[in-house]
């Protein structure tokens, strides 16, 4: 059975705020931990009013402190934005606090627009072309410190935090293969190069001390509901957000609207097809068929599911339906009242 994991963007919905979004993230993490999902990752994005996980290590600390067993990690840290030592210290701190649970996905993209990039990198000489060297440097900080080593990550040295390479093109696939690292592809928002990237990664993979065989995790949007009609309705929030972000109208996640696709012009339809072409949306049987087809077509070793749904309760239910469909993960349903109480008790941000 292909394992399932979760990518959470900590969505800030219209009428809400970042604090509630991060509390919802912890609530969701507790639920999917109980349901048997393998990982819970959060992503670094900047200057996006609808995403609360910009300070990714801080958000992950909030989630890790409120859970007990699920692996937590970045999906990912955009390394050109940062000095590798600082990231090693941040994730070394998380690993020191939560042994065996922390992992780190690294991306080459900026995670923001050019103006925001300049604000983030004000005192850095960050360069996407230096990404391979920065990855190797970062990995070195997690190795045991050598006698007389001038610069060490404290915490971090000797903790050997697992590293993943993220990508939305063949570039990341080549680097992951060369370094012998697991590869996560962003097919949930950039599916066009998914198959070529996987082929390159698998053909060129070189075993390493971290990984003996290639391992591909694919991002996929899954919106599951009680019926196809309800799922399409819930999906319209993500469709609106994706279209707004790609046309320069950034904002918080909007509520769903009925018959959204019927209102779209050809250009908008093309944008959404490019961004969300692999999305699996529907009632239980539709999602089951879509999931089987996607796994069979790609041969993915693991799936990382994301679901930006406006209503938090509906978002949790979507992950629950998926777990029920994906045999071996089913767990007793978490009562809404109990889950809400847990989130309020752990209000750390």
XYZ file of C-alpha atoms in Angstrom:
349
model
C 0.000 0.000 0.000
C 1.420 3.374 -1.017
C 1.838 5.496 2.138
C -0.027 8.775 2.427
C 1.353 11.978 3.896
C 0.013 15.523 4.275
C 1.201 18.869 2.951
C -0.450 21.685 4.878
C -0.246 25.295 3.671
C -1.977 26.543 6.834
C -4.627 28.346 4.768
C -5.835 31.741 5.997
C -9.457 31.980 4.950
C -11.503 35.109 4.366
C -12.872 36.317 7.677
C -10.173 34.527 9.679
C -6.529 35.194 10.562
C -3.092 33.587 10.728
C -3.404 32.567 14.367
C -6.525 30.541 13.650
C -4.920 29.053 10.543
C -1.977 27.768 12.603
C -4.273 26.420 15.313
C -6.196 24.610 12.571
C -2.921 23.153 11.289
C -2.220 21.587 14.677
C -5.782 20.285 14.870
C -5.401 18.711 11.432
C -2.008 17.222 12.328
C -3.497 15.531 15.373
C -6.271 14.073 13.280
C -4.088 12.702 10.483
C -1.643 11.304 13.052
C -4.533 9.306 14.535
C -5.606 8.217 11.045
C -2.177 6.787 10.218
C -0.732 9.317 7.777
C 3.068 9.099 7.679
C 4.273 12.719 7.474
C 2.980 16.227 8.070
C 4.881 18.854 6.106
C 4.475 22.620 5.905
C 5.740 24.893 3.142
C 7.668 28.154 3.020
C 5.793 30.855 1.116
C 6.163 34.609 1.546
C 3.936 37.626 0.940
C 0.890 35.446 0.282
C -2.109 36.603 2.352
C -3.676 33.134 2.217
C -0.750 31.112 3.669
C 0.379 31.273 7.327
C 3.480 29.029 7.214
C 6.116 31.583 6.119
C 8.161 31.033 9.307
C 8.153 27.322 8.578
C 10.409 26.093 11.382
C 8.340 28.037 13.942
C 5.079 26.636 12.561
C 6.517 23.117 12.646
C 7.597 23.574 16.271
C 3.972 24.397 17.094
C 2.761 21.234 15.347
C 5.496 18.969 16.697
C 4.848 20.042 20.285
C 1.175 19.130 19.939
C 1.675 15.712 18.320
C 3.606 12.623 19.378
C 4.523 10.275 16.533
C 3.874 11.642 13.037
C 7.000 12.806 11.176
C 7.089 16.544 10.721
C 9.061 18.429 8.114
C 9.371 21.224 5.607
C 7.930 20.792 2.175
C 9.936 22.756 1.772
C 12.485 25.278 2.856
C 13.487 27.474 -0.096
C 17.215 27.268 0.498
C 18.354 30.217 -1.691
C 16.509 32.441 0.808
C 18.701 31.350 3.718
C 22.207 30.678 4.950
C 22.560 26.864 5.196
C 23.944 27.128 8.740
C 20.824 28.930 9.980
C 18.541 26.230 8.543
C 20.759 23.526 10.072
C 20.418 25.210 13.460
C 16.646 25.602 13.128
C 16.002 22.002 12.127
C 18.715 20.751 14.449
C 16.773 22.400 17.261
C 13.570 20.689 16.149
C 15.376 17.342 15.895
C 16.899 17.768 19.358
C 13.444 18.373 20.800
C 11.694 15.638 18.783
C 14.228 12.848 18.072
C 13.502 10.689 15.036
C 10.541 12.772 13.860
C 12.083 15.694 11.957
C 12.990 15.815 8.254
C 13.839 18.591 5.842
C 12.727 19.091 2.251
C 14.759 21.629 0.271
C 13.612 23.605 -2.751
C 15.368 25.848 -5.241
C 12.446 28.178 -6.019
C 12.130 31.448 -4.074
C 8.598 30.857 -2.795
C 7.682 34.467 -3.518
C 7.887 37.285 -6.064
C 11.057 39.203 -6.995
C 10.357 42.214 -4.759
C 9.795 39.930 -1.773
C 12.943 37.987 -2.675
C 14.991 41.140 -2.335
C 13.429 41.860 1.046
C 14.187 38.337 2.300
C 17.760 38.251 0.990
C 18.699 41.813 1.932
C 21.992 40.742 3.540
C 22.552 37.476 1.671
C 24.100 36.633 -1.654
C 21.481 33.991 -2.297
C 21.575 32.514 -5.783
C 19.511 29.647 -7.172
C 22.568 28.564 -9.171
C 24.346 27.846 -5.889
C 21.570 25.493 -4.759
C 23.542 22.201 -5.140
C 26.498 23.570 -3.187
C 24.184 24.961 -0.494
C 22.473 21.564 -0.136
C 25.812 19.803 0.330
C 26.914 22.427 2.854
C 23.679 22.061 4.793
C 23.979 18.271 4.840
C 27.499 18.560 6.225
C 26.244 20.458 9.276
C 24.149 17.440 10.308
C 27.201 15.144 10.314
C 29.211 14.622 13.513
C 31.562 17.556 14.028
C 35.234 16.939 13.252
C 37.985 17.867 15.727
C 38.889 21.500 15.211
C 35.903 22.184 12.929
C 35.604 25.960 12.829
C 31.838 26.213 12.203
C 29.324 23.811 13.715
C 25.536 23.701 13.849
C 24.545 23.707 17.512
C 22.069 22.027 17.749
C 22.402 20.038 14.538
C 25.816 18.398 14.397
C 25.514 14.624 14.533
C 21.723 14.557 14.325
C 21.649 13.447 10.665
C 18.275 15.006 9.845
C 16.951 13.284 6.685
C 17.104 15.506 3.600
C 14.684 15.494 0.648
C 15.023 17.373 -2.618
C 11.871 19.063 -3.906
C 11.211 19.998 -7.501
C 8.710 21.058 -10.115
C 11.045 20.407 -13.062
C 13.806 17.990 -14.044
C 16.455 20.066 -12.246
C 15.556 18.791 -8.786
C 15.256 15.247 -10.131
C 18.825 15.343 -11.419
C 20.209 16.712 -8.165
C 18.282 14.221 -5.996
C 19.525 11.357 -8.170
C 23.135 12.552 -8.066
C 23.135 12.959 -4.271
C 21.166 9.773 -3.626
C 18.341 11.537 -1.819
C 14.554 11.000 -1.820
C 12.706 13.202 -4.312
C 9.371 14.975 -3.831
C 7.734 16.389 -6.964
C 5.238 19.272 -6.849
C 2.648 17.682 -9.103
C -0.081 19.224 -6.941
C 0.533 22.611 -8.622
C 2.979 21.950 -11.506
C 2.203 18.536 -13.017
C 3.544 19.136 -16.543
C 7.042 17.710 -15.949
C 6.055 15.024 -13.458
C 6.653 11.951 -15.606
C 9.940 13.114 -17.212
C 11.300 14.147 -13.807
C 10.498 10.781 -12.250
C 12.092 8.931 -15.162
C 15.305 10.957 -14.905
C 15.460 10.505 -11.147
C 14.991 6.740 -11.270
C 17.369 6.189 -14.180
C 20.186 8.293 -12.733
C 19.834 7.512 -9.033
C 23.060 6.769 -7.180
C 22.794 5.012 -3.790
C 23.949 6.982 -0.758
C 24.351 6.487 2.961
C 20.841 7.910 3.410
C 19.046 5.965 0.670
C 19.815 2.691 -1.122
C 17.017 2.810 -3.712
C 15.166 5.718 -5.386
C 12.087 6.972 -3.559
C 9.583 9.319 -5.202
C 6.838 11.151 -3.354
C 4.283 12.985 -5.484
C 2.167 15.903 -4.351
C -1.508 15.564 -5.206
C -4.612 17.591 -4.466
C -7.391 15.394 -3.103
C -10.749 16.948 -2.262
C -13.039 14.221 -0.921
C -16.614 14.723 0.247
C -19.833 12.780 0.623
C -20.724 13.341 -3.048
C -19.118 14.465 -6.299
C -21.255 17.599 -6.268
C -20.171 18.638 -2.784
C -16.505 17.959 -3.567
C -16.619 20.112 -6.716
C -18.205 22.870 -4.666
C -15.456 22.686 -2.013
C -12.774 22.539 -4.726
C -13.847 25.941 -6.030
C -12.032 27.667 -3.142
C -8.695 26.254 -4.299
C -9.541 27.006 -7.914
C -10.239 30.630 -7.046
C -7.032 30.928 -4.998
C -4.903 29.358 -7.717
C -6.364 31.614 -10.383
C -6.001 34.709 -8.217
C -2.379 33.962 -7.319
C -1.429 33.362 -10.937
C -3.048 36.551 -12.147
C -1.653 38.889 -9.493
C -4.750 39.126 -7.289
C -3.422 37.532 -4.133
C -5.706 37.264 -1.154
C -7.044 34.993 1.547
C -8.697 31.698 0.661
C -12.223 32.558 -0.522
C -15.389 30.643 0.302
C -16.602 28.134 -2.270
C -19.088 29.109 -4.948
C -21.488 26.981 -6.933
C -20.827 26.259 -10.626
C -17.496 28.102 -10.563
C -16.124 26.403 -13.668
C -19.137 27.447 -15.734
C -18.102 31.088 -15.290
C -14.539 30.688 -16.542
C -13.219 31.974 -19.851
C -10.823 29.824 -21.936
C -7.707 31.503 -20.530
C -8.769 30.872 -16.930
C -9.591 27.262 -17.775
C -6.132 26.809 -19.279
C -4.450 28.284 -16.195
C -6.311 25.933 -13.883
C -5.690 22.918 -16.105
C -1.974 23.676 -15.983
C -1.949 24.130 -12.208
C -4.475 21.541 -11.017
C -4.486 18.946 -13.770
C -3.784 16.039 -11.407
C -6.349 17.003 -8.746
C -8.629 14.196 -7.561
C -12.027 15.604 -6.634
C -15.224 13.761 -5.788
C -17.209 11.480 -3.544
C -15.669 8.276 -2.148
C -15.936 6.123 -5.273
C -14.698 8.881 -7.578
C -11.722 9.506 -5.308
C -10.980 5.790 -5.055
C -10.870 5.435 -8.838
C -8.818 8.597 -9.233
C -6.308 7.519 -6.617
C -5.915 4.046 -8.134
C -5.417 5.534 -11.598
C -2.860 8.076 -10.391
C -0.818 5.514 -8.462
C -0.979 3.017 -11.316
C 0.063 5.597 -13.912
C 2.942 7.082 -11.932
C 4.244 4.206 -9.827
C 4.730 6.678 -6.960
C 6.355 5.314 -3.823
C 4.394 7.722 -1.648
C 1.761 10.436 -2.000
C 1.719 13.781 -0.216
C -1.864 14.997 -0.155
C -2.926 18.612 0.118
C -6.440 20.000 0.397
C -7.019 23.724 0.787
C -10.676 23.688 1.753
C -12.359 26.794 3.159
C -14.255 25.044 5.937
C -11.838 23.439 8.429
C -14.297 20.715 9.380
C -14.776 19.793 5.720
C -10.994 19.752 5.250
C -10.616 17.290 8.112
C -13.432 15.166 6.730
C -11.697 15.048 3.332
C -8.567 13.524 4.893
C -10.712 11.125 6.888
C -12.563 9.886 3.780
C -9.249 9.382 2.001
C -7.870 7.351 4.920
C -10.983 5.183 4.926
C -10.584 4.517 1.207
C -6.870 3.798 1.462
C -7.094 0.519 3.384
C -5.142 -0.051 6.565
C -5.330 3.542 7.772
C -8.820 3.705 9.154
C -9.121 4.880 12.760
C -12.081 5.937 14.900
C -13.406 9.289 13.831
C -12.286 12.155 16.073
C -15.301 14.010 17.475
C -15.366 17.627 16.338
C -15.865 18.951 19.860
C -12.894 17.044 21.245
C -10.646 18.091 18.384
C -11.613 21.730 18.774
C -10.894 21.549 22.476
C -7.426 20.113 21.831
C -6.599 22.903 19.444
C -7.676 25.550 21.925
C -5.625 23.963 24.748
C -2.505 24.064 22.576
C -2.884 27.660 21.426
C 0.814 28.523 21.261
C 0.856 30.997 18.367
